[in-house]
Tab-separated table of C-alpha atoms in Angstrom:
chain	number	residue	atom	x	y	z
E	1	UNK	CA	144.168	54.232	82.414
E	2	UNK	CA	140.760	55.470	83.508
E	3	UNK	CA	139.759	56.034	87.121
E	4	UNK	CA	137.226	53.196	86.950
E	5	UNK	CA	140.007	50.760	85.965
E	6	UNK	CA	142.294	51.743	88.863
E	7	UNK	CA	142.479	48.521	90.914
E	8	UNK	CA	143.175	50.068	94.330
E	9	UNK	CA	140.410	51.407	96.605
E	10	UNK	CA	142.366	54.650	96.990
E	11	UNK	CA	144.394	57.037	94.848
E	12	UNK	CA	147.539	58.649	96.243
E	13	UNK	CA	148.988	61.824	94.755
E	14	UNK	CA	152.276	63.492	95.654
E	15	UNK	CA	153.989	66.678	94.529
E	16	UNK	CA	157.786	66.788	94.584
E	17	UNK	CA	157.774	70.597	94.395
E	18	UNK	CA	155.733	71.297	97.526
E	19	UNK	CA	156.044	67.924	99.327
E	20	UNK	CA	152.279	67.568	99.694
E	21	UNK	CA	150.784	64.096	99.573
E	22	UNK	CA	147.254	62.834	99.881
E	23	UNK	CA	145.290	59.615	99.703
E	24	UNK	CA	141.712	59.807	98.450
E	25	UNK	CA	138.922	57.261	98.294
E	26	UNK	CA	138.471	55.957	94.746
E	27	UNK	CA	134.672	55.767	95.049
E	28	UNK	CA	134.504	59.428	96.066
E	29	UNK	CA	136.699	60.362	93.117
E	30	UNK	CA	134.461	58.400	90.746
E	31	UNK	CA	131.465	60.366	92.052
E	32	UNK	CA	133.369	63.591	91.463
E	33	UNK	CA	135.054	62.874	88.098
E	34	UNK	CA	133.288	59.808	86.681
E	35	UNK	CA	134.787	56.366	85.981
E	36	UNK	CA	135.925	57.246	82.459
E	37	UNK	CA	138.191	60.142	83.474
E	38	UNK	CA	141.856	59.545	82.611
E	39	UNK	CA	144.033	59.084	85.723
E	40	UNK	CA	146.504	61.778	84.724
E	41	UNK	CA	143.660	64.284	84.383
E	42	UNK	CA	142.385	63.275	87.833
E	43	UNK	CA	145.892	63.717	89.246
E	44	UNK	CA	146.228	67.162	87.730
E	45	UNK	CA	142.800	68.317	88.864
E	46	UNK	CA	143.533	67.157	92.424
E	47	UNK	CA	146.919	68.814	92.744
E	48	UNK	CA	147.353	71.742	90.351
E	49	UNK	CA	144.941	74.260	91.977
E	50	UNK	CA	146.210	73.754	95.536
E	51	UNK	CA	149.913	73.077	94.893
E	52	UNK	CA	152.104	75.101	97.243
E	53	UNK	CA	155.119	75.186	94.900
E	54	UNK	CA	157.228	78.309	95.395
E	55	UNK	CA	157.187	79.385	91.741
E	56	UNK	CA	153.655	79.286	90.341
E	57	UNK	CA	155.072	79.846	86.848
E	58	UNK	CA	156.511	76.322	87.037
E	59	UNK	CA	154.138	73.360	86.640
E	60	UNK	CA	153.089	71.235	89.574
E	61	UNK	CA	155.259	68.113	89.778
E	62	UNK	CA	152.559	65.762	91.023
E	63	UNK	CA	152.775	62.020	90.539
E	64	UNK	CA	150.758	58.890	91.207
E	65	UNK	CA	153.121	57.083	93.636
E	66	UNK	CA	151.251	53.793	93.263
E	67	UNK	CA	151.536	53.667	89.465
E	68	UNK	CA	154.200	50.934	89.497
E	69	UNK	CA	152.166	48.915	92.006
E	70	UNK	CA	149.106	49.225	89.761
E	71	UNK	CA	151.186	48.131	86.778
E	72	UNK	CA	152.349	45.067	88.741
E	73	UNK	CA	148.801	44.230	89.844
E	74	UNK	CA	147.448	44.418	86.304
E	75	UNK	CA	150.344	42.792	84.434
E	76	UNK	CA	149.459	39.683	82.479
E	77	UNK	CA	152.809	37.993	83.145
E	78	UNK	CA	155.511	38.412	85.768
E	79	UNK	CA	157.965	39.231	82.998
E	80	UNK	CA	155.906	42.335	82.203
E	81	UNK	CA	156.281	43.836	85.682
E	82	UNK	CA	158.476	46.923	85.610
E	83	UNK	CA	159.381	47.086	89.313
E	84	UNK	CA	160.358	43.915	91.171
E	85	UNK	CA	159.774	45.773	94.455
E	86	UNK	CA	156.154	46.405	93.472
E	87	UNK	CA	155.657	42.662	93.004
E	88	UNK	CA	155.948	42.102	96.759
E	89	UNK	CA	152.875	44.220	97.440
E	90	UNK	CA	151.075	43.270	94.217
E	91	UNK	CA	150.426	39.758	95.549
E	92	UNK	CA	148.194	41.354	98.205
E	93	UNK	CA	145.974	42.808	95.477
E	94	UNK	CA	146.145	40.123	92.792
E	95	UNK	CA	146.195	36.563	94.161
E	96	UNK	CA	147.160	35.109	90.781
E	97	UNK	CA	150.763	36.018	91.582
E	98	UNK	CA	150.703	33.692	94.611
E	99	UNK	CA	149.817	30.714	92.435
E	100	UNK	CA	152.500	31.208	89.787
E	101	UNK	CA	155.872	29.532	89.991
E	102	UNK	CA	158.836	31.818	90.579
C-alpha cells in the first residue's frame, strides 16, 4: 500500500527492539516522501536511522501497529477482515460497516 492510500490521518510506527513509538501526521509524511511511496519503505525510513536497539548489527524491528485496522477499514466484505478486534474501531473510519447486517 502506498502512503497516499493510507486511510488514517496519521501513521504510527513502533519498534519492538527499542520500545520507541511515534505517531506522525500523514499529510506531513506525504510532503516528505510523496503519496506514491510504499508504506513499508516509509516505516523503514522513519525508524531505521534513529532506532535505539542495543545491537546495531540486528535489523530494526519496526512495525505499523495500525496495519490490521487499515485492513479492516479497506476490506470489501466483513468476511475479509483479518482481525475481529479491528472491526470495532474500523466502523469509526468506514461507515459502511455500520449499515451492514451482522
